[in-house]
XYZ file of C-alpha atoms in Angstrom:
394
model
C 26.540 -10.352 9.510
C 23.941 -9.196 6.722
C 21.034 -8.221 9.036
C 17.167 -6.347 7.991
C 13.867 -6.109 9.148
C 9.978 -5.442 7.440
C 7.506 -2.940 8.723
C 3.335 -3.585 7.700
C 1.456 -0.431 8.092
C -2.040 -2.079 8.264
C -5.194 0.090 8.685
C -8.633 -1.211 9.818
C -11.784 0.114 9.982
C -15.461 -0.319 11.356
C -16.919 -3.947 11.082
C -19.056 -4.238 8.081
C -22.744 -4.926 8.118
C -25.501 -5.934 5.529
C -25.569 -7.357 2.222
C -21.997 -6.390 0.982
C -20.253 -7.753 4.189
C -19.379 -11.073 2.452
C -18.454 -9.354 -0.533
C -16.493 -6.358 1.133
C -14.028 -9.105 2.409
C -13.529 -10.544 -0.603
C -12.253 -7.630 -2.037
C -9.621 -7.228 1.305
C -8.893 -10.239 0.475
C -8.282 -10.378 -2.777
C -6.241 -6.657 -2.342
C -3.960 -8.534 0.326
C -2.851 -11.007 -1.837
C -2.102 -9.056 -4.710
C -0.078 -6.643 -2.208
C 2.075 -9.755 -1.379
C 2.776 -10.849 -4.868
C 3.145 -7.312 -6.014
C 6.345 -6.535 -3.353
C 7.503 -9.951 -4.397
C 8.215 -9.018 -8.194
C 9.316 -5.693 -6.537
C 11.779 -6.939 -4.369
C 13.387 -8.885 -7.553
C 13.262 -5.202 -9.324
C 14.959 -3.820 -6.968
C 17.710 -6.266 -4.861
C 18.917 -4.137 -1.992
C 16.965 -1.003 -1.966
C 13.954 0.058 0.446
C 10.513 -0.876 -0.968
C 7.392 1.042 -0.191
C 3.675 0.231 -1.895
C 0.362 1.307 -1.116
C -1.579 -1.994 -1.920
C -4.620 -0.490 -1.240
C -4.179 2.707 -3.669
C -3.220 0.075 -6.246
C -5.760 -2.076 -6.359
C -8.235 1.162 -5.962
C -6.668 2.490 -9.344
C -6.739 -0.700 -10.859
C -10.544 -1.578 -9.837
C -11.790 1.324 -11.195
C -10.124 0.699 -14.853
C -11.732 -2.668 -14.393
C -15.261 -1.439 -14.652
C -13.865 -0.327 -18.649
C -12.577 -4.164 -19.441
C -14.418 -6.528 -21.445
C -13.345 -9.735 -23.016
C -10.209 -11.562 -21.601
C -8.893 -8.125 -20.519
C -12.081 -8.170 -18.424
C -11.465 -11.683 -16.796
C -7.283 -11.001 -16.501
C -7.970 -8.116 -14.191
C -10.193 -10.044 -12.370
C -7.875 -12.776 -11.282
C -5.158 -10.707 -10.522
C -7.335 -8.329 -8.419
C -9.166 -11.377 -6.538
C -12.736 -10.625 -7.900
C -13.314 -14.183 -10.230
C -16.489 -15.005 -7.933
C -17.615 -11.672 -7.936
C -20.036 -9.491 -10.250
C -18.862 -5.928 -11.300
C -21.591 -4.728 -9.301
C -20.556 -6.987 -6.013
C -16.687 -5.392 -6.586
C -18.087 -1.886 -6.807
C -20.422 -1.958 -3.837
C -17.458 -4.242 -1.872
C -14.790 -1.123 -2.569
C -17.411 1.154 -2.076
C -18.180 0.444 1.717
C -14.679 -0.332 2.024
C -13.510 3.027 1.462
C -16.076 4.609 3.434
C -15.204 2.287 6.396
C -11.035 2.738 6.539
C -11.910 6.708 5.946
C -11.543 9.151 8.967
C -10.250 12.131 10.619
C -9.687 12.367 14.671
C -7.449 13.533 16.798
C -5.311 11.067 16.327
C -5.875 9.165 12.940
C -6.025 10.907 9.476
C -6.990 8.754 6.565
C -8.534 10.327 3.061
C -8.803 8.256 0.046
C -9.614 9.998 -3.138
C -10.077 9.414 -6.294
C -10.285 10.762 -10.258
C -10.584 10.584 -13.933
C -8.962 13.050 -16.079
C -11.034 12.926 -19.716
C -8.871 14.237 -22.931
C -11.441 16.583 -24.631
C -12.114 15.224 -27.928
C -12.697 11.737 -26.840
C -16.220 10.293 -26.404
C -16.411 8.097 -23.117
C -19.235 5.903 -22.507
C -21.691 7.548 -19.589
C -21.930 4.468 -17.769
C -18.306 4.016 -16.985
C -18.171 7.318 -15.743
C -21.045 6.917 -13.533
C -19.508 4.077 -12.170
C -16.596 5.759 -10.983
C -18.407 8.493 -9.595
C -20.938 6.623 -7.770
C -18.846 3.906 -6.481
C -15.649 5.502 -6.279
C -16.661 9.259 -5.813
C -14.341 9.968 -8.616
C -13.872 13.575 -9.560
C -14.188 13.870 -13.327
C -11.768 16.596 -15.337
C -11.489 17.414 -18.576
C -8.055 19.680 -17.719
C -5.925 17.439 -19.129
C -2.697 18.719 -17.751
C 0.190 18.345 -16.179
C -0.478 20.980 -13.902
C -4.165 20.360 -13.185
C -3.055 16.657 -12.547
C -0.109 17.035 -10.137
C -1.988 19.834 -8.269
C -4.772 17.461 -7.723
C -2.208 15.005 -6.087
C -0.015 17.575 -3.993
C -3.799 18.355 -2.150
C -4.936 15.155 -1.773
C -1.675 13.873 -0.420
C -1.127 16.800 1.823
C 1.713 18.433 0.044
C 4.004 14.688 0.485
C 3.549 14.230 -3.167
C 3.799 16.901 -5.594
C 3.648 15.056 -8.818
C 2.530 11.819 -10.687
C 3.648 12.188 -14.389
C 6.018 14.558 -16.275
C 4.408 15.061 -19.649
C 1.077 13.483 -21.126
C 2.165 12.005 -24.257
C 0.300 12.583 -27.447
C -1.539 9.200 -27.595
C -2.823 9.086 -23.681
C -6.408 9.500 -23.382
C -7.501 9.453 -19.957
C -5.939 8.524 -16.357
C -7.598 7.140 -13.618
C -5.688 7.939 -10.114
C -5.945 6.987 -6.525
C -5.083 8.839 -3.810
C -4.069 8.183 -0.323
C -2.801 9.951 2.698
C -2.513 8.645 6.136
C -1.479 10.117 9.578
C -1.381 8.462 12.719
C -0.192 9.397 16.355
C 1.348 6.406 18.311
C -0.551 5.404 20.916
C 2.456 5.708 22.873
C 4.812 8.319 21.955
C 8.452 7.893 22.213
C 10.336 9.392 24.410
C 12.342 11.728 22.413
C 15.305 11.881 24.910
C 15.518 7.994 24.805
C 16.227 8.148 21.209
C 20.130 8.369 20.231
C 22.205 7.042 17.614
C 23.161 3.159 17.216
C 24.165 0.615 14.511
C 22.079 -0.279 11.975
C 23.849 -3.216 10.511
C 23.365 -2.790 6.250
C 23.061 -5.751 3.614
C 26.611 -5.316 2.745
C 28.187 -6.186 6.439
C 28.942 -2.877 7.124
C 27.053 -0.374 9.811
C 25.860 2.666 9.745
C 25.154 5.205 12.733
C 21.627 6.191 12.834
C 18.818 7.975 15.440
C 17.178 4.770 17.346
C 13.820 5.267 19.152
C 13.353 3.203 21.936
C 9.767 1.792 24.313
C 9.556 -0.800 26.527
C 5.929 -1.351 28.174
C 3.405 -4.475 27.254
C 2.881 -4.745 23.257
C 0.842 -7.120 20.770
C 3.676 -9.198 20.310
C 4.325 -12.786 18.007
C 7.420 -14.568 17.991
C 7.391 -16.899 14.353
C 9.921 -19.620 12.653
C 12.997 -16.918 12.106
C 11.815 -13.731 13.194
C 10.256 -11.707 15.987
C 7.421 -9.395 14.927
C 5.290 -6.263 17.482
C 2.654 -4.102 16.751
C 2.420 -0.139 17.216
C -0.597 0.848 17.573
C -1.834 4.539 16.178
C -4.517 6.020 18.221
C -7.400 4.282 19.410
C -5.772 1.049 18.268
C -7.941 0.293 14.999
C -4.530 0.845 12.980
C -0.935 -0.348 13.780
C 2.168 -0.577 12.498
C 3.676 -4.025 12.092
C 7.097 -4.789 12.467
C 8.917 -7.970 11.458
C 12.457 -8.311 12.367
C 14.236 -11.934 10.480
C 16.603 -13.432 13.070
C 20.216 -11.821 12.103
C 21.206 -15.805 11.109
C 18.203 -15.880 8.556
C 18.095 -12.191 7.477
C 15.149 -10.398 5.052
C 15.291 -12.358 1.661
C 14.790 -15.412 3.385
C 11.881 -13.868 5.560
C 10.894 -12.724 2.521
C 9.997 -15.829 0.087
C 7.159 -16.477 3.601
C 5.615 -13.617 2.683
C 1.697 -14.369 1.425
C -1.861 -13.762 1.946
C -2.011 -17.362 3.916
C 0.454 -16.489 6.208
C -0.104 -12.781 6.893
C -3.508 -14.154 8.175
C -2.015 -16.871 10.545
C 0.572 -14.214 11.907
C -2.480 -11.771 12.379
C -4.190 -14.253 14.512
C -1.273 -15.494 16.529
C 0.174 -11.766 18.222
C -0.349 -12.128 22.172
C -0.143 -9.043 24.471
C 3.643 -9.575 26.034
C 5.938 -7.073 27.918
C 9.530 -6.158 25.955
C 10.881 -3.656 24.518
C 11.124 -2.101 20.950
C 14.035 -0.260 19.274
C 13.298 1.263 15.907
C 14.774 3.399 13.606
C 13.262 7.223 12.932
C 13.381 7.003 8.944
C 11.751 9.068 5.610
C 11.382 6.892 2.487
C 10.315 8.561 -1.037
C 9.635 5.594 -3.855
C 8.612 5.760 -7.260
C 7.824 2.417 -9.547
C 6.624 1.316 -12.997
C 4.256 -1.443 -12.440
C 3.717 -2.902 -15.950
C 6.319 -5.463 -15.431
C 5.142 -6.977 -12.340
C 1.481 -6.743 -13.228
C 2.344 -8.380 -16.533
C 3.693 -11.186 -14.592
C 1.187 -11.576 -12.202
C -1.617 -11.957 -15.744
C -2.198 -8.831 -16.225
C -0.325 -8.649 -19.605
C -2.819 -8.463 -22.179
C -4.449 -5.078 -20.326
C -0.858 -3.562 -21.879
C -1.256 -5.195 -25.341
C -1.666 -2.738 -27.681
C -3.567 -5.305 -29.987
C -5.510 -7.372 -27.470
C -6.385 -5.322 -24.708
C -10.258 -4.709 -24.775
C -11.225 -1.583 -22.681
C -14.600 -0.795 -25.201
C -16.424 -0.603 -22.195
C -14.439 2.659 -21.583
C -14.755 4.661 -24.600
C -16.322 4.994 -28.381
C -13.561 4.697 -30.962
C -13.960 4.634 -34.667
C -10.530 2.783 -34.910
C -7.479 2.104 -33.155
C -7.700 0.355 -29.554
C -7.353 1.353 -26.216
C -5.004 -0.003 -22.954
C -3.055 0.366 -20.447
C 0.489 2.414 -21.192
C 1.685 2.430 -17.602
C 0.714 1.909 -13.898
C 2.765 4.716 -11.914
C 3.044 4.130 -8.140
C 4.323 6.623 -6.277
C 4.983 6.652 -2.062
C 6.209 8.830 1.116
C 6.640 7.605 4.406
C 7.965 9.231 7.600
C 7.999 7.454 10.977
C 9.593 9.378 14.297
C 8.964 9.495 17.828
C 5.373 11.058 17.212
C 3.835 8.914 15.216
C 3.322 7.704 10.976
C 2.748 9.942 8.092
C 1.937 8.080 4.727
C 0.703 9.012 1.527
C 0.387 6.907 -1.582
C -0.798 7.887 -5.558
C -1.290 5.525 -8.197
C -2.263 6.277 -11.636
C -3.341 4.151 -14.809
C -2.777 5.532 -18.128
C -5.109 4.652 -20.946
C -3.559 5.356 -24.233
C -4.570 4.390 -27.529
C -2.881 2.496 -30.253
C -3.312 4.869 -33.440
C -1.717 4.086 -34.745
C -1.256 -19.556 34.672
C 2.151 -20.174 33.693
C 5.675 -18.750 34.675
C 5.776 -15.508 33.623
C 7.191 -14.871 30.302
C 10.374 -14.085 29.315
C 10.445 -10.078 28.163
C 11.061 -9.815 24.502
C 13.713 -7.396 23.379
C 13.260 -6.197 19.408
C 15.953 -4.253 18.112
C 15.709 -3.192 14.766
C 18.856 -2.391 13.806
C 18.758 -4.658 11.096
C 16.848 -4.528 8.089
C 13.049 -4.763 8.224
C 9.622 -5.254 6.927
C 6.380 -3.526 8.043
C 3.151 -2.566 7.263
C 0.248 0.019 7.966
C -2.933 -2.482 8.073
C -6.477 -1.566 8.729
C -7.320 -4.336 12.029
C -10.921 -4.313 11.869
C -11.060 -4.748 7.917
C -7.826 -6.187 7.561
C -6.996 -4.314 4.890
C -3.389 -3.826 4.389
C -2.719 0.018 3.386
C 1.024 0.169 2.765
C 4.560 -2.234 2.835
C 7.672 -2.120 2.709
C 10.796 -3.073 3.605
C 13.732 -0.503 4.783
C 17.027 -1.826 4.270
C 18.958 1.558 5.275
C 17.464 4.288 6.925
C 17.368 7.711 5.645
């Protein structure tokens, strides 16, 4: 039987207050929808492979880029990001508050978000564009336009988990807008290493693979949906959780993933209830890299990649040619073990110049010994920081 599971890692912060509350929730909702739509596109491109992305990292990098877009390009980006009903200032204010709310550094949960702009020295970038990226996204701005400097920044901001994002800088590239997210969380209740044993993990092709499987019993936030079961595994004080979704063996991951969307996600998040049970989960470590050009184009952002039609006049003064997005590179890392989870993500947007009272409930038993989906979510803001599917633990 082909089997799989999905894990979602979500991080939640403090409740929003004041003027930006509604706007921040709209930003968060837009990011969640974008994440699931991108994930669906990547499933098509990466059939039978592990996938792990950070919707938050992608959305923040694109939000900075959105500040330089005009005309139909701005409208297309706003639609894909879910910002159609908001002004640019409202979007920026919402992002600023969201990032301030998400970041934390305590004994059990560390979450940092960093942004940067890397400018080619011979180009004249608009002051307003640079100022918005600095004021609202706390972006570091540098003219050290080199692979060594950019990759060094990436390595530092991801705590050495991602050591580079670019191999070389093409001659016509004039700017990189980069977001980096680093997360490290210790389980609220750790898995006992003594209970980790090698068991069968069922692969998509019907074969089995012996792999270290962690196990823990107790009370969990649990949900039994149609053809799947799900459990929430909290970190630290419970403000951040990993949500593991295990499809029934007779349905499988592919069938489950057809129902992954923002609407279903919000409904599922409201359906978890405390229940006694057991969870068996593989240890795993995944590194993932993808180019998002095709996926974002399919979702409606094709104009931003068009060398002739893209409109980023709000970003830079040029006498001839046209500025467009040449690449959106996304790279991630995640490791899950008995102590907790460490994850990192980097998104680089390359801008180039075309010059050219009931009976006691039955105890649940959840064994993630086949492909599954998972996400890391911020439980208070609802922000999905990372999401992925594991078809083969490595």
